[in-house]
Amino acid sequence: MNDMLGSSASPDQAAYPASVEYSALTRAEQEQILHLQQAVLESVAQGADHRAIIDRVCLLEEQLLPNSIGTVMLLDDIGGFLNVYAGPSLPAEGVERLNGMRPGPGSGSCGNVIFHSAPQFVSHTFTDARWQDLRQVAYDFNLCSCWSVPVYSADRKIVGTFALSSFEHRSPSPFHQKLLEIGASIIGIVLERHKVQASLRLFETAIAGSEEGFMILDTSQLILSVNPMFTRMYGYSAQEIIGQTPDKLRSDQHDDEFYLAMWQSVRHFGRWQGEVWRRRKNGEVFPEWLNISAVNDADGDTTHYIATFSDISQRKVAEAQIQYLSSHDALTGLPNRVLFQDRLESAIALAARDHHRVALLNLDLDNFKLLNDSLGHSAGDALLRSVATRLKQCISETDTVSRLGGDAFLIALTNVERVDDINTILMDILSQVAAPMNIVGRNLSLTCSIGVAVYPDDGDLFETLLKRSDMAMYHAKEAGRNTYRFFTEQINTDSLAHLRIAHSLRQAVKENQFTLHYQPQIDLRTGQLIGAEALIRWNHPTEGLVPPGDFIGIAEQTGLIVEIGDWVLHEACRQAVAWQKAGLPLVVAVNISAVQFRRGDFEQSILSALGQSGLAPQYLEIELTESVLLHDMDNMMSLINRLKDLGLKLAIDDFGTGYSSLSYLKKFKVDRLKIDQSFVRDIARDPEDRAIVSAIVQMARSLNLRSIAEGVETAAQLEFLSEQGCDEAQGYFYSRPIPPEAFEVFVRAMGTGAQLT
């Protein structure tokens, strides 16, 4: 594109880019445009207000051109002024400043579009002559560049402009030009749709084009005149067709009765319109939309017929595409939820008649988000397409696979006679999904969890079966993933219990029904007490002391863990200071939930807890799981480093159950590795657990980290840990988690060895 910075050339002197073909765009850009069109189409299909649809076009294009705002300006009824019609990101002051703009050579990009009847691409509004009258607006709102194109009505009149204004000096790429072209086209369609209440026809007309052919016939149906569009559409010159009848254009798609009825309508009602299949000069058959009107003289006698027509081949393609996009997932090509529900309900109706079962499988990929974030979204998309292909291979032609969204899939198994048949397919699905996939040159493996609900055993409505299969899928997740679970009434009971606990938890947060117990942490070399882990208990008014395993998961799902975790931090710090004043300076360890870490203002919560309690940071240790550290690692590292700079200690909880990667241990300033109790439990008799524990201890030592084993209950376990050089331990062998008063008694019973130096 020619750089027109500072240019005052008129449009007939400047080279404006022609319409950009899709073939000039990259595949990714084509997909972005397709997604934009699909998003707008969904709004249309949902009956959204035309203003909301136009706002959405602006917002969607702003997403595809970061650091920009989209605006639509329309001519007033007289056609002399431009006013802002849509600009969801434009401040009210900006709307006020732009309203009433009169088109002219210095009236900005939009005013010049109307003035010159041509697109305007201004890269530097601060210097370009076309922005002379609006220079102060550009300065005040930092509008560094502005690209504007005409918005046309159905009869190709310019009714307004669509513009993308950027806070950067930039020129549009072919992709941006196509975005503007499509955005303006859609806006024109939506405006016309609103005007004539013919949404689908107008939307499809925008896809097929608005130019029409023209033909005049005499009363004998002889062709008297045609326009150039007729020649381009049919391939016949005017000389070749004048004097002929429209029969020369007939295809074999309609019989004589069709044409007889068409002309009877024209003679009786004065007009006919409809779809007709025609034949071009080269023999190609194509569909056209035909309007025939009778022209009468002053006496009411017909003297001529006028036929207007447009090639709707692209419209037919668009109809097929619209139908496809409205019922299929754009990424995988699988049926979407709407089509899946329709097929499942049809299958249920047949099953009711034939006394068969129908199974709804709710499938979710395990840890897909981690793979997607690590490898990039393009690899994640390739992975989802590969999974979709494998799932289709596991079922029969009468069954249906659907992508529900994200990494969730639905499968409908029809004509099921025995539950064993479902089990066989489930095992095949688990095996197929788990088999390595070659994605972007890498062999990747993942697993899935599947929940199953069966008609008629578990319900006879789609929503009921979907809800219950979803419950079963989460039970499969809880069972360790890479497995399946059938819905049972127990799952339903558990779900009700979940709701009851969630409701009670909200009340517990309001009434502060929580307390902390503390479990001692012992130095295995000296036998001295070196710290305590704070463990929450719910002091329920009717059910007594509730352990964390019964409510922490629900607290995380509901988001209440943020408030609960904040209370734990403040209470643990307060108790640590109270012990220090009593002569017991202990390090207190607090478990931090991943939800609390990501959703709450965690850093501020730490500073508040330390500030209000007066606890020195070196006496507070936060325990995080590996998965927390690996999420958004750059931001996480920055936060951890700030906390470590305060003097806090950092422990990795449940080490060995996650990724156990040396790379992140090197990046984060970790103080201790906590060996998960699942490995400690059987170290006296399980060689594999012994090997894992030994490896973790050696790893910690080589990285100058301390290791602490949790869940120590026997002398044999303690002996093995000591032999391996494990630094610290905690567990029932020493003490259960106990209230702070009992903990203080425990400490004093240990004697002066409990003093921390």
PDB file of N, CA and C in Angstrom, residues 696-730:
ATOM      1  N   ILE A 696      13.432 -38.816  46.059  1.00  0.00           N
ATOM      2  CA  ILE A 696      13.031 -37.450  46.393  1.00  0.00           C
ATOM      3  C   ILE A 696      13.999 -36.847  47.410  1.00  0.00           C
ATOM      4  N   VAL A 697      14.384 -37.650  48.415  1.00  0.00           N
ATOM      5  CA  VAL A 697      15.316 -37.161  49.439  1.00  0.00           C
ATOM      6  C   VAL A 697      16.646 -36.784  48.794  1.00  0.00           C
ATOM      7  N   GLN A 698      17.141 -37.650  47.908  1.00  0.00           N
ATOM      8  CA  GLN A 698      18.414 -37.377  47.251  1.00  0.00           C
ATOM      9  C   GLN A 698      18.315 -36.151  46.344  1.00  0.00           C
ATOM     10  N   MET A 699      17.178 -36.003  45.664  1.00  0.00           N
ATOM     11  CA  MET A 699      16.978 -34.842  44.804  1.00  0.00           C
ATOM     12  C   MET A 699      17.015 -33.560  45.630  1.00  0.00           C
ATOM     13  N   ALA A 700      16.311 -33.563  46.756  1.00  0.00           N
ATOM     14  CA  ALA A 700      16.284 -32.383  47.616  1.00  0.00           C
ATOM     15  C   ALA A 700      17.682 -32.033  48.097  1.00  0.00           C
ATOM     16  N   ARG A 701      18.413 -33.062  48.500  1.00  0.00           N
ATOM     17  CA  ARG A 701      19.763 -32.818  49.019  1.00  0.00           C
ATOM     18  C   ARG A 701      20.657 -32.223  47.930  1.00  0.00           C
ATOM     19  N   SER A 702      20.540 -32.767  46.700  1.00  0.00           N
ATOM     20  CA  SER A 702      21.404 -32.275  45.614  1.00  0.00           C
ATOM     21  C   SER A 702      21.072 -30.834  45.236  1.00  0.00           C
ATOM     22  N   LEU A 703      19.833 -30.402  45.513  1.00  0.00           N
ATOM     23  CA  LEU A 703      19.420 -29.037  45.202  1.00  0.00           C
ATOM     24  C   LEU A 703      19.485 -28.123  46.418  1.00  0.00           C
ATOM     25  N   ASN A 704      20.100 -28.625  47.506  1.00  0.00           N
ATOM     26  CA  ASN A 704      20.233 -27.858  48.756  1.00  0.00           C
ATOM     27  C   ASN A 704      18.870 -27.484  49.340  1.00  0.00           C
ATOM     28  N   LEU A 705      17.921 -28.403  49.207  1.00  0.00           N
ATOM     29  CA  LEU A 705      16.597 -28.217  49.782  1.00  0.00           C
ATOM     30  C   LEU A 705      16.422 -29.189  50.945  1.00  0.00           C
ATOM     31  N   ARG A 706      15.544 -28.819  51.874  1.00  0.00           N
ATOM     32  CA  ARG A 706      15.217 -29.735  52.961  1.00  0.00           C
ATOM     33  C   ARG A 706      14.029 -30.583  52.538  1.00  0.00           C
ATOM     34  N   SER A 707      13.976 -31.810  53.032  1.00  0.00           N
ATOM     35  CA  SER A 707      12.878 -32.713  52.727  1.00  0.00           C
ATOM     36  C   SER A 707      12.133 -33.035  54.011  1.00  0.00           C
ATOM     37  N   ILE A 708      10.815 -33.077  53.909  1.00  0.00           N
ATOM     38  CA  ILE A 708       9.976 -33.420  55.056  1.00  0.00           C
ATOM     39  C   ILE A 708       8.947 -34.440  54.612  1.00  0.00           C
ATOM     40  N   ALA A 709       8.818 -35.526  55.371  1.00  0.00           N
ATOM     41  CA  ALA A 709       7.863 -36.588  55.050  1.00  0.00           C
ATOM     42  C   ALA A 709       6.607 -36.388  55.889  1.00  0.00           C
ATOM     43  N   GLU A 710       5.434 -36.436  55.237  1.00  0.00           N
ATOM     44  CA  GLU A 710       4.190 -36.313  55.985  1.00  0.00           C
ATOM     45  C   GLU A 710       3.515 -37.679  56.071  1.00  0.00           C
ATOM     46  N   GLY A 711       2.670 -37.837  57.081  1.00  0.00           N
ATOM     47  CA  GLY A 711       1.958 -39.095  57.254  1.00  0.00           C
ATOM     48  C   GLY A 711       2.786 -40.181  57.925  1.00  0.00           C
ATOM     49  N   VAL A 712       3.799 -39.804  58.691  1.00  0.00           N
ATOM     50  CA  VAL A 712       4.628 -40.802  59.385  1.00  0.00           C
ATOM     51  C   VAL A 712       3.849 -41.336  60.589  1.00  0.00           C
ATOM     52  N   GLU A 713       3.655 -42.672  60.613  1.00  0.00           N
ATOM     53  CA  GLU A 713       2.834 -43.260  61.675  1.00  0.00           C
ATOM     54  C   GLU A 713       3.541 -44.361  62.456  1.00  0.00           C
ATOM     55  N   THR A 714       4.632 -44.912  61.906  1.00  0.00           N
ATOM     56  CA  THR A 714       5.272 -46.052  62.568  1.00  0.00           C
ATOM     57  C   THR A 714       6.772 -45.807  62.734  1.00  0.00           C
ATOM     58  N   ALA A 715       7.337 -46.578  63.682  1.00  0.00           N
ATOM     59  CA  ALA A 715       8.778 -46.486  63.908  1.00  0.00           C
ATOM     60  C   ALA A 715       9.549 -46.991  62.702  1.00  0.00           C
ATOM     61  N   ALA A 716       8.994 -48.002  61.996  1.00  0.00           N
ATOM     62  CA  ALA A 716       9.674 -48.547  60.818  1.00  0.00           C
ATOM     63  C   ALA A 716       9.778 -47.485  59.721  1.00  0.00           C
ATOM     64  N   GLN A 717       8.705 -46.738  59.537  1.00  0.00           N
ATOM     65  CA  GLN A 717       8.743 -45.658  58.553  1.00  0.00           C
ATOM     66  C   GLN A 717       9.791 -44.618  58.942  1.00  0.00           C
ATOM     67  N   LEU A 718       9.804 -44.258  60.215  1.00  0.00           N
ATOM     68  CA  LEU A 718      10.746 -43.254  60.701  1.00  0.00           C
ATOM     69  C   LEU A 718      12.189 -43.714  60.528  1.00  0.00           C
ATOM     70  N   GLU A 719      12.428 -45.012  60.793  1.00  0.00           N
ATOM     71  CA  GLU A 719      13.782 -45.554  60.674  1.00  0.00           C
ATOM     72  C   GLU A 719      14.270 -45.471  59.227  1.00  0.00           C
ATOM     73  N   PHE A 720      13.397 -45.857  58.277  1.00  0.00           N
ATOM     74  CA  PHE A 720      13.793 -45.814  56.869  1.00  0.00           C
ATOM     75  C   PHE A 720      14.086 -44.373  56.432  1.00  0.00           C
ATOM     76  N   LEU A 721      13.226 -43.446  56.842  1.00  0.00           N
ATOM     77  CA  LEU A 721      13.418 -42.048  56.458  1.00  0.00           C
ATOM     78  C   LEU A 721      14.731 -41.501  57.008  1.00  0.00           C
ATOM     79  N   SER A 722      15.044 -41.854  58.242  1.00  0.00           N
ATOM     80  CA  SER A 722      16.297 -41.402  58.851  1.00  0.00           C
ATOM     81  C   SER A 722      17.492 -41.981  58.114  1.00  0.00           C
ATOM     82  N   GLU A 723      17.393 -43.258  57.744  1.00  0.00           N
ATOM     83  CA  GLU A 723      18.493 -43.902  57.012  1.00  0.00           C
ATOM     84  C   GLU A 723      18.745 -43.222  55.671  1.00  0.00           C
ATOM     85  N   GLN A 724      17.676 -42.760  55.035  1.00  0.00           N
ATOM     86  CA  GLN A 724      17.822 -42.135  53.717  1.00  0.00           C
ATOM     87  C   GLN A 724      18.288 -40.685  53.799  1.00  0.00           C
ATOM     88  N   GLY A 725      18.294 -40.147  55.019  1.00  0.00           N
ATOM     89  CA  GLY A 725      18.751 -38.773  55.182  1.00  0.00           C
ATOM     90  C   GLY A 725      17.644 -37.746  55.066  1.00  0.00           C
ATOM     91  N   CYS A 726      16.378 -38.186  55.213  1.00  0.00           N
ATOM     92  CA  CYS A 726      15.265 -37.230  55.196  1.00  0.00           C
ATOM     93  C   CYS A 726      15.445 -36.277  56.384  1.00  0.00           C
ATOM     94  N   ASP A 727      15.215 -34.996  56.173  1.00  0.00           N
ATOM     95  CA  ASP A 727      15.502 -33.996  57.198  1.00  0.00           C
ATOM     96  C   ASP A 727      14.434 -33.913  58.275  1.00  0.00           C
ATOM     97  N   GLU A 728      13.160 -33.970  57.883  1.00  0.00           N
ATOM     98  CA  GLU A 728      12.083 -33.695  58.826  1.00  0.00           C
ATOM     99  C   GLU A 728      10.915 -34.639  58.599  1.00  0.00           C
ATOM    100  N   ALA A 729      10.010 -34.686  59.594  1.00  0.00           N
ATOM    101  CA  ALA A 729       8.844 -35.548  59.479  1.00  0.00           C
ATOM    102  C   ALA A 729       7.701 -34.978  60.303  1.00  0.00           C
ATOM    103  N   GLN A 730       6.491 -35.366  59.905  1.00  0.00           N
ATOM    104  CA  GLN A 730       5.308 -35.056  60.692  1.00  0.00           C
ATOM    105  C   GLN A 730       4.314 -36.195  60.490  1.00  0.00           C
TER     106      GLN A 730
END
